[in-house]
Phi, psi and omega in degrees: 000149174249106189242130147264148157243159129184139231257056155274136188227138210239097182283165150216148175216185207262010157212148154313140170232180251227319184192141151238134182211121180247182158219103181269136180255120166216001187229101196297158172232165170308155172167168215279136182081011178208116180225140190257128156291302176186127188231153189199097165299109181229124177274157182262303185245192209279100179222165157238144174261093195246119190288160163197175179271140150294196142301314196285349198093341180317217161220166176173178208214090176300117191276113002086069190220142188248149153219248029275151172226122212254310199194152181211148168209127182261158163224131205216106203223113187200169184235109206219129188290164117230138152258164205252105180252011183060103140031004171301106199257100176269153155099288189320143156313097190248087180252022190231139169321155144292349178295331180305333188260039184226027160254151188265187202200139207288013152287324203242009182297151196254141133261151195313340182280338206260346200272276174003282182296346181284317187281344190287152189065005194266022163276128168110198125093183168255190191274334196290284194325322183273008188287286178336298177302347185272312156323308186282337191286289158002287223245008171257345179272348205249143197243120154302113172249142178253045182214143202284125186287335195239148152292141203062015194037059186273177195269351176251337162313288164320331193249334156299314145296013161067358183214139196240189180214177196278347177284297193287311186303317169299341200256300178305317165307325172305301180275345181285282180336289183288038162230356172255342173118005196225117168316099165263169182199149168264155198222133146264158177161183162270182131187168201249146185204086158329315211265003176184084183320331167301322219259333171332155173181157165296128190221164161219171206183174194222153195225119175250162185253144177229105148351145195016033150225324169129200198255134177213130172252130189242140149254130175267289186341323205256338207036057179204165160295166130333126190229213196262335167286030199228156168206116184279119200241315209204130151239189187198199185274319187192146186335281199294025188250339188224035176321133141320317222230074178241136171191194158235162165215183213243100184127150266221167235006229216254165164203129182268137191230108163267117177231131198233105183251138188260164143226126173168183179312324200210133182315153157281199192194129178295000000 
């Protein structure tokens, strides 16, 4: 499939401030079912953009603005080939073991109830098998929402109130996964929803390591693998390790953050 994105995202705050410097994971990278066409970071102002690598393998983009700064607008503009791998991640930059993803993160802590669910059922079957089921179990307990029910979407907060956001729900499949024995990692990205033209959004879903397969992605929000509507930008440990948008800035008040993503076959249009 051929999806364009783009990602705007717009601050403002309620005094200038003296300097900002961020860090965007905005740039999806190649790897088998997903190939970048053409991508682009554009600033409203006088900004340096210096690309680099994370520890995770990401692509990211260190941000530069000197000021008074006032107001800002990233525009994030791209073009991405995708095939449908069953959630199968071939190809990708791997420069951490998988055993590195099966320490947890205060987002990502298993409680007896989410530990419950990681041992039930864990007779019989392959390791593929018990994944998909640790999955489906994830996203048949969980009432979807599309606003985040816990701050930070953490995962024993989310599976106790029986209901996630797609941030949260991955954080829950996530620690129930390390707590059954299987290297999870959370995944940023997109994905496109032909069935509700409203609905694009910067989304997230989890990646298990599976014995004789490799890195595999399950979205519980979605109750599926990863298809081809899918576009993979970033992983981490947990949401905020592969966070689009992170930084600092150098000055006093408030600061408002708007962000509005198109996805889909045709470029957006203002």
């Amino acid at each position: 499939m051929r999806l364009f994105v783009r990602h705007r995202s717009e601050y403002s705050f309620s005094q200038p401030q003296a300097r900002l410097v961020q860090l965007l994971r905005l740039t999806p990278r190649d790897h088998a079912g997903q190939s970048v066409v053409s991508w682009w970071i554009d600033v409203d102002r006088d900004a340096r953009l210096k690309p680099m690598r994370d520890g995770y393998g990401n692509q990211a983009t260190m941000l530069y603005i000197d000021g008074p700064i006032d107001r800002i607008t990233l525009d994030v503009t791209g073009e991405v080939l995708t095939e449908d791998r069953a959630g199968m991640v071939i190809g990708a930059p791997e420069p951490l073991p998988p055993s590195y993803f099966l320490q947890d993160t205060p987002l990502t802590k298993a409680d007896a109830a989410i530990q419950a669910i990681a041992t039930a059922d864990t007779d019989g079957g392959s390791g593929l098998d018990r994944a998909h089921l640790l999955a489906d179990t994830i996203a048949e307990a969980l009432d979807h929402q599309p606003t985040a029910i816990a701050a930070d979407h953490d995962a024993i907060a989310c599976f106790a109130a029986k209901a996630a956001d797609p941030q949260g729900a991955a954080h829950v499949l996530i620690a129930a996964a390390r707590a059954a024995g299987f290297p999870a990692r959370y995944v940023a990205g997109h994905v496109y929803r032909p069935e509700a033209i409203d609905s694009h959004a910067a989304h997230g879903w989890a990646e298990l390591f599976i014995e004789g397969y490799g890195w595999i992605g399950f979205d519980p929000s979605e109750g599926r693998c990863p298809t081809d509507n899918y576009i993979r930008v970033a992983i981490g440990l947990d949401h905020r390790e592969a966070a689009p948008l992170s930084g600092l800035r150098t000055g006093g008040g408030d600061e408002a953050l708007t962000i509005d993503v198109h996805v889909g076959p045709e470029p957006a249009r203002d």
